[in-house]
Amino acid sequence: METIVSLCKRRGFIFQSSEIYGGLNGFWDYGPLGAELKRNIKESWWRSMTLLRDDVVGLEATIIMHPRVWEASGHTSTFSDLMVDCLLTKKRFRADQVDPQSGDAYFYSGASDAKAGKESKDPFSVLIGSGKHPEYARKVARLFYQQRGIENPEPLGERFEPVKNSVRYNPDNGALLTEPRPFNLMLKTYVGPVESADNLSYLRPETAQAIFVQFQNVLAVSRQRVPFGICQVGKAFRNEINPRNFTFRSREFEQMELEFFIRPDEAVEAICGAVAKPAGPGHPGEPQPNWGWQLWHQYWVEERLRYYENIGLPRQSLVEYWQKADELAHYARATVDVLYKFPFSKRDEKGELMGEELEGIAARSDFDLSQHQRFSGKAMVVFDEELKASWLKLDAAKQTELRDRYALARSHYLQKVGETPEKAAMQAAIDGEALSKGYYVPHVIEPSAGVDRLALALICNAYCEDQAPDEKGKLESRVVMRFHPRIAPIKVAVFPLLKNKPELVRKAKEVRDLLRPHLSVFYDEAGAIGRRYRRQDEAGTPFGLTIDFDTLGEKGPELQDTVTLRDRDTMKQERVKIADLVGRLTARIR
Ligand code: GAP
């Protein structure tokens, strides 16, 4: 990973934020190449989600929203990680990231300094390797008691106990950690001139909630009907306890989220007679009216995997991880995490990289819209004409069955969020009646991806070292970033063979200006041609064009107005007419 981190800085993909002031942990800036890469990722996602589909529309909402949004979503009460602090150094860890350790734990009941007449009754404990001299533990304990104002402490009441796989000690120094306690990950701010509790707000920890909050407005203006989706790309902020693995876990990052709203299964059954069952793994094909949440979920998992492959992440570098029942949020019916095998991923018992999350695709039931309906008092239901018409054709037994099933699910949700069983039953009965008249709160499938994690995955995937001939044909090693042309920061480099020949420079600039409106071009006339190629290989530019004397027609009219097109990966060169360049190159990057 160090090689990649250093290339990112050297070539201007990623810099530490505020570097000249020592940096800020968990914050990263994207340099010229990184900024282009990120733009390409976001554009390719937006294109695949909205421009190439009829059933998804976009949204761009604010980062700071009404604080009640985060009460409704559950973020103020439950969006926390358990954290522990080292009692000696105060270093903070996420409780689930402390590596288990074994050894001898030494316990102290306090410490005293007889000369100074001082004493501390604070208990403390230190873990040291099995069989090591207790003096190691005493040394750490003395430091702890010194911090409590005892200058020359003598630890008291020493006893020891062997421990196995404990996560209660700091792996760096063996000092005891605090008890785990929840730490809310939302970054706070104040809106307006007064820093009071009334003005407290949050930087959004995800982009998704704005989509739910604006659901009715978007529905009203977009001429969409369920099933349809709303997507958003934008910044999110989380006060992560341990930002780590370069940009992988940052405190400021960007998300690309889709909320795809679907009918509840009871409505699908009323309209289509039955809900289709998945025929097996893989892509289920074009969406059908009889799909329930399961097929829609499978569809989006497969669509997202296709997207990643389409921008150059091979299928074997990805893992499709189905969350187990005890890992699912209480409202989620299924969640698939798409993992990428980063170099820093843990390995399984066979030594295979297990992967780290790029994206989660969750079937979230009707939880989110229902929560905003409860908290805002504004209806989040839709009216479904087809459901109303189909319902009237059902026999009484079927109507009762579907209404009861729907009401039961609503009652479960209401009780989960704290309503009394009586109140939940009453509201659920009303919701069941509403269903029979064509009204329901849509369910949602949520593919939620991180731009920065994807950028890092693409950088890791692109990095390659191989051999290439220099000017004299001698092989030398080169670093090449094999980005897919769709995602590469620069698509084509244009080089005049020599910079001191005005005719070559003029022609090369003509070619540059011809291509610029269609794709990102880098013009370079400095240095030997081989070195210019190497620079672009490191930047991941898939195509290089050289304008030479043949282009000017010096070897005859048949080569006039042709250039050498060099492929970054194969290093093969071919002669191409200038007139054909736009068509040839744009076909490769679409
Ligand atoms: N709305 C659902 C949601 O936010 P999440 O799994 O918490 O779900 C979705 O986040 C995606 O956002 C993750 O899969 C990851 O790509 C990205 N992400 C989350 N936390 C991140 C962090 N601290 N740094 C970088 N990316 C992060």
Coordinates of C-alpha atoms and ligand atoms in Angstrom, one line a residue:
M1 CA 0.0 0.0 0.0
E2 CA 2.9 2.4 0.7
T3 CA 3.9 2.3 -3.0
I4 CA 0.4 3.4 -4.0
V5 CA 0.2 6.1 -1.3
S6 CA 3.5 7.5 -2.5
L7 CA 2.5 7.3 -6.2
C8 CA -0.7 9.1 -5.3
K9 CA 1.3 12.0 -3.9
R10 CA 4.0 12.0 -6.5
R11 CA 1.6 12.0 -9.4
G12 CA -1.0 14.3 -7.9
F13 CA -3.8 11.9 -7.3
I14 CA -4.2 12.4 -3.5
F15 CA -2.6 14.8 -1.0
Q16 CA -3.0 15.0 2.8
S17 CA -5.4 17.8 3.7
S18 CA -3.7 20.9 5.2
E19 CA -0.3 19.2 4.7
I20 CA 1.8 22.3 5.4
Y21 CA 0.2 22.5 8.9
G22 CA 0.9 18.8 9.6
G23 CA -2.2 17.4 8.1
L24 CA -5.7 16.7 9.5
N25 CA -6.4 13.1 10.3
G26 CA -9.1 11.6 8.1
F27 CA -9.2 14.4 5.5
W28 CA -7.8 14.2 2.0
D29 CA -7.4 16.5 -1.0
Y30 CA -7.4 15.3 -4.6
G31 CA -4.8 16.8 -6.9
P32 CA -5.1 17.4 -10.6
L33 CA -5.3 13.7 -11.6
G34 CA -7.3 12.7 -8.6
A35 CA -9.8 15.4 -9.2
E36 CA -10.3 14.2 -12.8
L37 CA -10.6 10.6 -11.7
K38 CA -13.3 11.5 -9.1
R39 CA -15.2 13.5 -11.7
N40 CA -15.1 10.6 -14.1
I41 CA -16.4 8.2 -11.4
K42 CA -19.3 10.5 -10.4
E43 CA -20.2 11.1 -14.0
S44 CA -20.1 7.5 -15.0
W45 CA -22.3 6.7 -12.0
W46 CA -24.7 9.5 -12.7
R47 CA -24.9 8.4 -16.4
S48 CA -25.6 4.8 -15.6
M49 CA -28.2 5.7 -12.9
T50 CA -30.1 8.5 -14.6
L51 CA -29.1 9.4 -18.2
L52 CA -29.3 5.8 -19.4
R53 CA -32.6 5.0 -17.5
D54 CA -36.1 6.2 -17.6
D55 CA -37.0 5.4 -14.0
V56 CA -34.4 7.3 -12.0
V57 CA -34.2 11.1 -11.4
G58 CA -31.6 13.1 -9.7
L59 CA -31.5 15.4 -6.6
E60 CA -28.9 17.8 -5.2
A61 CA -29.8 18.7 -1.6
T62 CA -28.0 20.6 1.1
I63 CA -25.4 19.2 3.5
I64 CA -27.1 20.7 6.6
M65 CA -30.7 19.8 7.0
H66 CA -33.3 20.3 9.8
P67 CA -32.0 18.5 12.9
R68 CA -35.3 16.6 13.1
V69 CA -34.3 14.7 10.0
W70 CA -31.6 12.9 12.0
E71 CA -34.0 12.1 14.8
A72 CA -36.4 10.5 12.4
S73 CA -33.6 8.6 10.6
G74 CA -32.3 7.3 14.0
H75 CA -28.9 8.9 13.6
T76 CA -29.0 11.0 16.7
S77 CA -29.9 8.0 18.9
T78 CA -28.1 5.1 17.2
F79 CA -25.5 6.3 14.8
S80 CA -22.6 5.5 17.0
D81 CA -19.6 3.2 17.3
L82 CA -18.5 1.8 20.6
M83 CA -15.1 3.3 21.5
V84 CA -12.5 2.7 24.1
D85 CA -9.6 5.0 25.3
C86 CA -6.2 4.0 26.5
L87 CA -6.1 5.0 30.2
L88 CA -2.4 5.9 29.8
T89 CA -2.0 7.6 26.4
K90 CA -5.7 8.5 25.9
K91 CA -5.5 7.1 22.3
R92 CA -8.9 6.2 21.1
F93 CA -9.9 2.9 19.4
R94 CA -13.0 1.5 17.9
A95 CA -13.9 -1.3 20.4
D96 CA -14.4 -3.8 17.6
Q97 CA -11.0 -3.0 16.1
V98 CA -8.9 -3.9 19.1
D99 CA -6.9 -7.0 18.3
P100 CA -7.4 -9.8 20.9
Q101 CA -4.3 -10.4 23.0
S102 CA -3.1 -13.1 25.5
G103 CA -0.6 -12.9 28.3
D104 CA -0.3 -12.0 32.0
A105 CA -2.6 -9.2 33.3
Y106 CA -1.2 -7.4 36.4
F107 CA -3.8 -5.7 38.5
Y108 CA -3.1 -2.8 41.0
S109 CA -5.4 -1.4 43.6
G110 CA -3.7 2.0 43.6
A111 CA -0.3 3.6 44.3
S112 CA 1.4 5.7 47.0
D113 CA 4.3 8.0 47.4
A114 CA 5.3 7.6 51.0
K115 CA 7.8 10.5 51.0
A116 CA 5.4 13.0 49.6
G117 CA 2.5 11.4 51.6
K118 CA 0.4 11.0 48.5
E119 CA -1.9 8.1 47.5
S120 CA -4.2 7.1 44.6
K121 CA -6.9 4.5 45.0
D122 CA -7.6 4.3 41.2
P123 CA -7.4 0.7 40.1
F124 CA -5.3 -0.1 37.0
S125 CA -4.1 -3.1 35.0
V126 CA -1.4 -3.9 32.5
L127 CA -1.1 -6.8 30.1
I128 CA 2.4 -8.1 29.4
G129 CA 3.6 -11.2 27.5
S130 CA 3.4 -14.5 29.3
G131 CA 6.3 -15.1 31.7
K132 CA 7.8 -11.6 31.2
H133 CA 9.1 -9.9 34.3
P134 CA 6.4 -8.0 36.3
E135 CA 8.7 -5.0 36.3
Y136 CA 7.5 -4.3 32.7
A137 CA 3.9 -4.0 34.1
R138 CA 5.1 -1.9 37.0
K139 CA 6.8 0.6 34.7
V140 CA 3.6 1.2 32.8
A141 CA 1.6 1.4 36.0
R142 CA 4.0 4.0 37.4
L143 CA 3.5 6.2 34.4
F144 CA -0.3 5.9 34.9
Y145 CA -0.1 7.0 38.5
Q146 CA 2.3 9.8 37.7
Q147 CA -0.3 11.2 35.5
R148 CA -2.6 11.2 38.6
G149 CA -0.2 13.5 40.4
I150 CA 1.9 11.0 42.3
E151 CA 5.5 11.8 41.5
N152 CA 7.3 8.6 42.7
P153 CA 4.5 6.1 42.8
E154 CA 4.8 2.6 44.2
P155 CA 2.0 0.5 42.7
L156 CA -0.1 -1.3 45.5
G157 CA -1.9 -4.6 45.8
E158 CA -0.2 -6.3 42.8
R159 CA -1.8 -9.6 41.6
F160 CA -1.7 -11.3 38.3
E161 CA -3.9 -13.5 36.2
P162 CA -3.2 -15.2 32.8
V163 CA -5.7 -13.9 30.2
K164 CA -6.6 -15.2 26.7
N165 CA -7.8 -13.2 23.7
S166 CA -8.7 -10.1 25.7
V167 CA -9.7 -6.9 23.9
R168 CA -9.4 -4.8 27.1
Y169 CA -5.8 -3.7 26.7
N170 CA -4.0 -1.2 24.4
P171 CA -2.0 -3.4 21.9
D172 CA 0.7 -0.7 21.8
N173 CA 1.6 -0.5 25.5
G174 CA -0.5 -3.1 27.4
A175 CA -2.4 -0.4 29.4
L176 CA -6.0 -1.0 30.4
L177 CA -8.7 0.5 28.1
T178 CA -11.8 2.2 29.4
E179 CA -15.1 0.4 29.2
P180 CA -16.6 0.6 25.7
R181 CA -19.0 3.6 25.4
P182 CA -21.0 4.8 22.4
F183 CA -19.7 7.8 20.4
N184 CA -22.0 9.5 18.0
L185 CA -20.3 9.9 14.6
M186 CA -22.2 13.0 13.4
L187 CA -20.2 16.2 13.2
K188 CA -22.0 19.1 14.9
T189 CA -22.3 22.7 14.0
Y190 CA -24.5 25.7 14.8
V191 CA -26.7 27.5 12.4
G192 CA -27.0 31.2 13.0
P193 CA -25.0 33.6 15.3
V194 CA -25.9 31.9 18.6
E195 CA -24.2 28.7 19.7
S196 CA -27.2 27.3 21.6
A197 CA -28.8 23.9 21.8
D198 CA -31.7 25.4 19.7
N199 CA -29.3 26.1 16.9
L200 CA -27.5 22.8 16.9
S201 CA -27.3 21.1 13.5
Y202 CA -25.3 18.3 11.9
L203 CA -23.2 17.9 8.8
R204 CA -25.1 15.1 7.0
P205 CA -23.6 11.6 7.7
E206 CA -25.2 10.3 4.5
T207 CA -26.9 11.7 1.4
A208 CA -29.8 9.3 1.5
Q209 CA -32.0 11.1 4.0
A210 CA -32.5 14.2 1.8
I211 CA -34.0 11.9 -0.8
F212 CA -36.6 10.6 1.6
V213 CA -37.4 14.1 2.9
Q214 CA -37.9 15.4 -0.7
F215 CA -39.7 12.2 -1.8
Q216 CA -43.2 13.9 -2.3
N217 CA -41.8 17.0 -4.0
V218 CA -39.8 14.9 -6.5
L219 CA -42.8 12.6 -7.1
A220 CA -45.0 15.6 -7.7
V221 CA -42.8 17.2 -10.4
S222 CA -41.1 14.2 -12.1
R223 CA -44.0 12.4 -13.7
Q224 CA -42.6 9.2 -12.2
R225 CA -44.7 6.4 -10.6
V226 CA -43.6 3.6 -8.2
P227 CA -41.3 1.8 -9.1
F228 CA -38.9 4.6 -9.6
G229 CA -35.7 6.0 -8.0
I230 CA -34.1 9.2 -6.8
C231 CA -30.4 9.4 -6.7
Q232 CA -27.9 11.9 -5.3
V233 CA -24.1 12.4 -5.2
G234 CA -22.5 14.5 -2.6
K235 CA -20.4 15.0 0.5
A236 CA -21.0 13.2 3.8
F237 CA -19.2 13.6 7.1
R238 CA -18.6 11.2 9.9
N239 CA -16.4 11.8 12.9
E240 CA -14.8 8.4 12.5
I241 CA -13.0 7.2 15.7
N242 CA -10.1 5.7 13.7
P243 CA -9.7 7.0 10.2
R244 CA -7.5 4.5 8.5
N245 CA -6.2 2.8 5.4
F246 CA -5.4 6.0 3.5
T247 CA -8.7 7.4 2.2
F248 CA -10.7 4.2 2.9
R249 CA -12.2 5.5 6.2
S250 CA -12.2 9.3 6.1
R251 CA -14.1 11.9 8.0
E252 CA -15.2 13.8 4.9
F253 CA -16.1 11.8 1.9
E254 CA -18.5 11.5 -1.0
Q255 CA -21.4 9.1 -1.5
M256 CA -23.4 8.1 -4.5
E257 CA -26.8 6.9 -3.3
L258 CA -29.9 5.6 -5.0
E259 CA -33.2 5.2 -3.3
F260 CA -35.3 3.0 -5.5
F261 CA -39.0 3.0 -4.4
I262 CA -41.1 -0.1 -5.0
R263 CA -44.5 -1.4 -4.2
P264 CA -45.0 -3.5 -1.1
D265 CA -45.3 -7.2 -2.0
E266 CA -49.0 -7.2 -1.0
A267 CA -49.7 -4.5 -3.6
V268 CA -47.7 -6.5 -6.3
E269 CA -49.7 -9.6 -5.4
A270 CA -53.0 -7.7 -5.6
I271 CA -52.1 -6.4 -9.0
C272 CA -50.3 -9.4 -10.6
G273 CA -51.9 -12.3 -8.7
A274 CA -48.5 -13.4 -7.3
V275 CA -45.1 -12.1 -6.6
A276 CA -42.4 -13.6 -8.9
K277 CA -39.8 -15.8 -7.1
P278 CA -36.1 -15.5 -8.1
A279 CA -35.2 -18.2 -10.6
G280 CA -31.7 -18.5 -9.4
P281 CA -28.5 -16.4 -8.9
G282 CA -27.4 -13.8 -11.5
H283 CA -29.1 -10.9 -13.2
P284 CA -32.9 -11.4 -13.4
G285 CA -33.2 -9.4 -16.6
E286 CA -35.5 -6.5 -17.5
P287 CA -37.7 -5.3 -14.6
Q288 CA -41.2 -6.9 -14.5
P289 CA -44.4 -5.7 -12.8
N290 CA -44.6 -8.9 -10.7
W291 CA -41.3 -8.3 -9.0
G292 CA -41.4 -8.0 -5.2
W293 CA -38.6 -6.7 -3.0
Q294 CA -36.5 -9.8 -3.4
L295 CA -36.1 -9.6 -7.2
W296 CA -35.7 -5.9 -7.2
H297 CA -32.9 -6.3 -4.6
Q298 CA -31.2 -9.0 -6.7
Y299 CA -31.6 -6.8 -9.8
W300 CA -29.8 -3.9 -8.2
V301 CA -27.0 -6.1 -6.8
E302 CA -26.4 -7.4 -10.3
E303 CA -26.7 -3.9 -11.9
R304 CA -24.1 -2.6 -9.5
L305 CA -21.7 -5.5 -10.1
R306 CA -22.0 -4.8 -13.8
Y307 CA -21.3 -1.1 -13.2
Y308 CA -18.0 -1.9 -11.4
E309 CA -16.9 -4.3 -14.2
N310 CA -17.8 -1.7 -16.8
I311 CA -15.4 0.8 -15.3
G312 CA -12.6 -1.8 -15.1
L313 CA -12.8 -3.6 -11.8
P314 CA -12.6 -7.3 -12.7
R315 CA -15.3 -9.6 -11.2
Q316 CA -12.6 -11.6 -9.4
S317 CA -11.4 -8.5 -7.5
L318 CA -14.9 -8.1 -6.0
V319 CA -16.8 -10.1 -3.4
E320 CA -20.6 -10.2 -3.0
Y321 CA -21.1 -10.5 0.7
W322 CA -24.6 -11.3 2.0
Q323 CA -25.0 -9.9 5.5
K324 CA -26.1 -12.5 8.0
A325 CA -29.3 -12.2 10.0
D326 CA -27.6 -10.9 13.1
E327 CA -25.7 -8.3 11.1
L328 CA -28.8 -6.8 9.5
A329 CA -30.4 -3.5 10.7
H330 CA -33.8 -4.4 12.3
Y331 CA -35.7 -2.9 9.3
A332 CA -33.6 -4.4 6.6
R333 CA -34.7 -7.6 4.8
A334 CA -31.4 -8.2 3.1
T335 CA -28.2 -6.3 2.5
V336 CA -25.4 -7.2 0.1
D337 CA -22.1 -5.5 0.5
V338 CA -19.9 -5.3 -2.6
L339 CA -16.3 -5.6 -1.4
Y340 CA -13.1 -4.9 -3.2
K341 CA -10.0 -6.9 -2.4
F342 CA -7.8 -4.0 -1.3
P343 CA -4.1 -4.8 -0.5
F344 CA -4.9 -4.0 3.1
S345 CA -7.9 -6.3 3.4
K346 CA -7.7 -9.1 5.9
R347 CA -7.0 -12.6 4.6
D348 CA -9.0 -15.8 5.2
E349 CA -7.6 -19.1 6.4
K350 CA -6.7 -19.9 2.7
G351 CA -4.7 -16.7 2.5
E352 CA -7.2 -15.1 0.1
L353 CA -8.0 -11.4 0.5
M354 CA -11.4 -11.0 2.0
G355 CA -12.2 -7.5 0.7
E356 CA -13.5 -4.3 2.2
E357 CA -16.8 -2.5 1.5
L358 CA -17.2 -0.4 -1.6
E359 CA -21.0 -0.3 -1.5
G360 CA -24.0 -1.7 0.4
I361 CA -27.2 -2.6 -1.4
A362 CA -30.0 -2.8 1.2
A363 CA -33.7 -3.8 1.0
R364 CA -34.8 -1.3 3.7
S365 CA -38.6 -2.0 3.7
D366 CA -40.8 1.1 4.2
F367 CA -38.8 2.1 7.3
D368 CA -37.3 5.4 6.1
L369 CA -40.4 7.0 4.6
S370 CA -42.5 5.8 7.5
Q371 CA -40.2 7.4 10.0
H372 CA -40.4 10.8 8.2
Q373 CA -44.1 10.4 8.1
R374 CA -44.2 9.9 11.9
F375 CA -41.8 12.7 12.7
S376 CA -43.0 15.3 10.3
G377 CA -46.7 14.5 10.4
K378 CA -46.7 14.7 6.5
A379 CA -48.0 11.8 4.5
M380 CA -45.4 9.8 2.7
V381 CA -48.0 7.5 1.0
V382 CA -48.5 7.3 -2.7
F383 CA -51.8 6.6 -4.5
D384 CA -51.6 3.7 -6.9
E385 CA -54.4 3.7 -9.4
E386 CA -53.6 0.2 -10.6
L387 CA -53.7 -1.2 -7.1
K388 CA -57.1 0.4 -6.4
A389 CA -58.6 -1.1 -9.7
S390 CA -57.0 -4.5 -9.1
W391 CA -58.2 -4.7 -5.5
L392 CA -61.8 -4.4 -6.5
K393 CA -61.4 -7.5 -8.6
L394 CA -60.1 -9.7 -5.8
D395 CA -62.4 -12.0 -3.9
A396 CA -63.1 -11.1 -0.3
A397 CA -60.9 -13.8 1.2
K398 CA -57.9 -12.6 -0.8
Q399 CA -58.6 -9.0 0.2
T400 CA -58.7 -9.9 3.8
E401 CA -55.5 -12.0 3.5
L402 CA -53.5 -9.2 1.9
R403 CA -54.9 -6.5 4.1
D404 CA -54.1 -8.5 7.2
R405 CA -50.6 -9.4 6.1
Y406 CA -49.9 -5.7 5.2
A407 CA -51.3 -4.5 8.5
L408 CA -49.2 -7.1 10.5
A409 CA -46.0 -5.8 8.8
R410 CA -47.0 -2.2 9.6
S411 CA -47.7 -3.1 13.2
H412 CA -44.3 -4.8 13.6
Y413 CA -42.6 -1.7 12.3
L414 CA -44.6 0.6 14.6
Q415 CA -43.8 -1.5 17.7
K416 CA -40.1 -1.7 16.8
V417 CA -40.0 2.1 16.8
G418 CA -41.6 2.3 20.2
E419 CA -45.4 2.5 19.7
T420 CA -47.5 0.6 22.3
P421 CA -49.0 -2.7 20.9
E422 CA -52.5 -1.1 21.1
K423 CA -51.6 2.1 19.2
A424 CA -49.6 0.1 16.7
A425 CA -52.6 -2.2 16.1
M426 CA -54.9 0.7 15.6
Q427 CA -52.6 2.5 13.1
A428 CA -51.8 -0.7 11.3
A429 CA -55.5 -1.4 10.8
I430 CA -55.9 2.1 9.3
D431 CA -52.8 1.4 7.0
G432 CA -54.4 -1.9 5.9
E433 CA -57.6 -0.1 5.0
A434 CA -55.6 2.5 3.1
L435 CA -53.9 -0.3 1.1
S436 CA -57.3 -1.6 0.0
K437 CA -58.0 1.9 -1.5
G438 CA -54.7 2.1 -3.3
Y439 CA -52.5 3.9 -0.8
Y440 CA -49.2 2.7 0.7
V441 CA -45.8 3.9 1.9
P442 CA -43.3 2.7 -0.8
H443 CA -40.6 0.2 0.2
V444 CA -37.1 1.0 -0.9
I445 CA -34.0 -0.7 -2.3
E446 CA -30.9 1.4 -1.5
P447 CA -27.6 0.9 -3.4
S448 CA -25.2 3.2 -1.5
A449 CA -21.6 3.6 -2.7
G450 CA -18.6 5.7 -1.7
V451 CA -16.8 7.8 -4.4
D452 CA -13.5 7.9 -2.4
R453 CA -13.4 4.2 -1.8
L454 CA -14.1 3.5 -5.4
A455 CA -11.3 5.9 -6.5
L456 CA -8.9 4.1 -4.2
A457 CA -10.0 0.7 -5.5
L458 CA -9.5 1.9 -9.1
I459 CA -6.1 3.2 -8.2
C460 CA -5.1 0.0 -6.5
N461 CA -6.5 -2.0 -9.4
A462 CA -4.7 0.1 -12.1
Y463 CA -1.3 0.0 -10.5
C464 CA 1.1 -2.1 -12.5
E465 CA 4.9 -2.4 -13.0
D466 CA 6.2 -3.9 -16.2
Q467 CA 9.0 -3.6 -18.8
A468 CA 9.0 -1.2 -21.7
P469 CA 11.7 -0.4 -24.3
D470 CA 13.4 3.0 -24.1
E471 CA 14.4 5.1 -27.1
K472 CA 17.1 2.7 -28.0
G473 CA 15.0 -0.4 -27.6
K474 CA 16.5 -1.4 -24.3
L475 CA 14.0 -2.7 -21.8
E476 CA 13.4 -0.6 -18.7
S477 CA 10.9 -1.0 -15.9
R478 CA 7.9 1.3 -16.0
V479 CA 5.0 2.1 -13.7
V480 CA 1.7 2.1 -15.6
M481 CA -1.7 2.9 -14.3
R482 CA -4.0 0.7 -16.3
F483 CA -7.2 2.7 -15.8
H484 CA -10.1 1.7 -18.0
P485 CA -10.4 4.5 -20.7
R486 CA -13.9 5.3 -19.3
I487 CA -12.4 6.4 -16.0
A488 CA -8.9 7.5 -16.9
P489 CA -8.2 11.0 -15.7
I490 CA -6.7 12.0 -19.0
K491 CA -7.8 10.2 -22.1
V492 CA -5.2 11.2 -24.7
A493 CA -1.8 12.8 -24.7
V494 CA -0.6 14.8 -27.8
F495 CA 3.1 15.1 -28.5
P496 CA 4.9 16.9 -31.3
L497 CA 8.0 14.8 -32.0
L498 CA 10.3 17.8 -31.6
K499 CA 9.5 21.0 -29.9
N500 CA 11.9 23.1 -31.9
K501 CA 10.1 22.4 -35.2
P502 CA 7.4 25.0 -35.5
E503 CA 5.5 23.0 -38.2
L504 CA 5.3 20.0 -35.9
V505 CA 4.2 22.1 -32.9
R506 CA 1.6 23.9 -35.0
K507 CA 0.1 20.6 -36.3
A508 CA 0.2 19.0 -32.8
K509 CA -1.7 22.0 -31.4
E510 CA -4.3 21.7 -34.2
V511 CA -4.8 18.0 -33.2
R512 CA -5.1 19.0 -29.5
D513 CA -7.7 21.6 -30.3
L514 CA -9.6 19.2 -32.6
L515 CA -9.9 16.6 -29.7
R516 CA -10.4 19.0 -26.8
P517 CA -14.2 19.5 -27.2
H518 CA -14.7 15.7 -27.0
L519 CA -12.3 14.3 -24.4
S520 CA -9.6 15.4 -21.9
V521 CA -6.3 16.0 -23.7
F522 CA -2.9 16.6 -22.3
Y523 CA -0.4 18.4 -24.6
D524 CA 3.3 17.8 -23.9
E525 CA 6.3 18.9 -25.9
A526 CA 9.0 18.8 -23.2
G527 CA 11.7 16.0 -23.2
A528 CA 12.4 12.9 -25.2
I529 CA 9.4 11.2 -26.6
G530 CA 10.0 8.0 -24.5
R531 CA 10.0 10.0 -21.3
R532 CA 6.8 11.7 -22.3
Y533 CA 5.2 8.4 -22.8
R534 CA 6.4 7.2 -19.4
R535 CA 4.9 10.2 -17.7
Q536 CA 1.6 9.5 -19.3
D537 CA 1.8 5.8 -18.4
E538 CA 2.1 6.8 -14.8
A539 CA -0.9 9.1 -15.1
G540 CA -2.8 6.2 -16.7
T541 CA -3.5 8.0 -20.0
P542 CA -4.7 5.2 -22.3
F543 CA -3.8 6.8 -25.7
G544 CA -0.8 8.8 -26.9
L545 CA -0.6 10.6 -30.3
T546 CA 2.7 11.6 -31.9
I547 CA 2.9 14.2 -34.6
D548 CA 6.0 13.6 -36.7
F549 CA 7.4 14.5 -40.1
D550 CA 5.2 11.9 -41.8
T551 CA 2.2 13.8 -40.5
L552 CA 3.5 16.8 -42.5
G553 CA 3.7 14.7 -45.6
E554 CA 7.5 14.6 -45.8
K555 CA 7.4 10.8 -46.7
G556 CA 4.7 11.2 -49.3
P557 CA 1.0 12.1 -49.5
E558 CA -0.3 8.8 -48.3
L559 CA 1.0 9.4 -44.7
Q560 CA 0.1 13.1 -44.7
D561 CA -2.3 14.1 -41.9
T562 CA -1.9 10.8 -40.1
V563 CA -0.5 10.4 -36.6
T564 CA 1.0 7.6 -34.5
L565 CA -1.6 6.3 -32.0
R566 CA 0.0 4.4 -29.2
D567 CA -1.9 2.1 -26.8
R568 CA -0.7 2.4 -23.2
D569 CA -1.2 -1.2 -22.3
T570 CA 0.0 -3.1 -25.4
M571 CA 2.4 -0.3 -26.4
K572 CA 1.4 -1.1 -30.0
Q573 CA 1.6 1.9 -32.4
E574 CA -0.5 2.4 -35.5
R575 CA -1.0 5.1 -38.1
V576 CA -4.4 6.8 -37.9
K577 CA -5.9 9.6 -40.0
I578 CA -6.4 12.8 -38.0
A579 CA -9.9 12.9 -39.5
D580 CA -10.7 9.6 -37.9
L581 CA -9.4 10.4 -34.4
V582 CA -12.5 11.8 -32.8
G583 CA -14.6 8.8 -33.8
R584 CA -11.9 6.2 -32.9
L585 CA -11.1 7.7 -29.5
T586 CA -14.6 8.6 -28.3
A587 CA -15.8 5.1 -29.2
R588 CA -13.2 3.7 -26.7
I589 CA -14.2 6.0 -23.8
R590 CA -18.0 5.8 -23.9
Ligands
GAP1 N1 -27.3 5.4 3.4 C1 -26.6 4.2 3.7 C2 -25.2 4.4 4.1 O1 -24.8 5.5 4.3 P1 -23.0 3.1 4.7 O2 -22.7 1.7 4.5 O3 -22.8 3.7 6.0 O4 -24.5 3.3 4.2 C3 -22.3 3.8 2.3 O5 -22.2 4.0 3.6 C4 -21.0 3.9 1.6 O6 -20.4 5.1 1.9 C5 -20.0 2.8 2.0 O7 -20.2 1.6 1.3 C6 -18.7 3.5 1.7 O8 -18.4 3.3 0.3 C7 -19.0 4.9 1.9 N2 -18.5 5.3 3.3 C8 -19.1 5.2 4.4 N3 -18.3 5.6 5.4 C9 -17.2 6.1 4.9 C10 -15.9 6.7 5.4 N4 -15.8 6.9 6.7 N5 -15.0 7.0 4.5 C11 -15.1 6.8 3.2 N6 -16.2 6.2 2.6 C12 -17.3 5.9 3.5

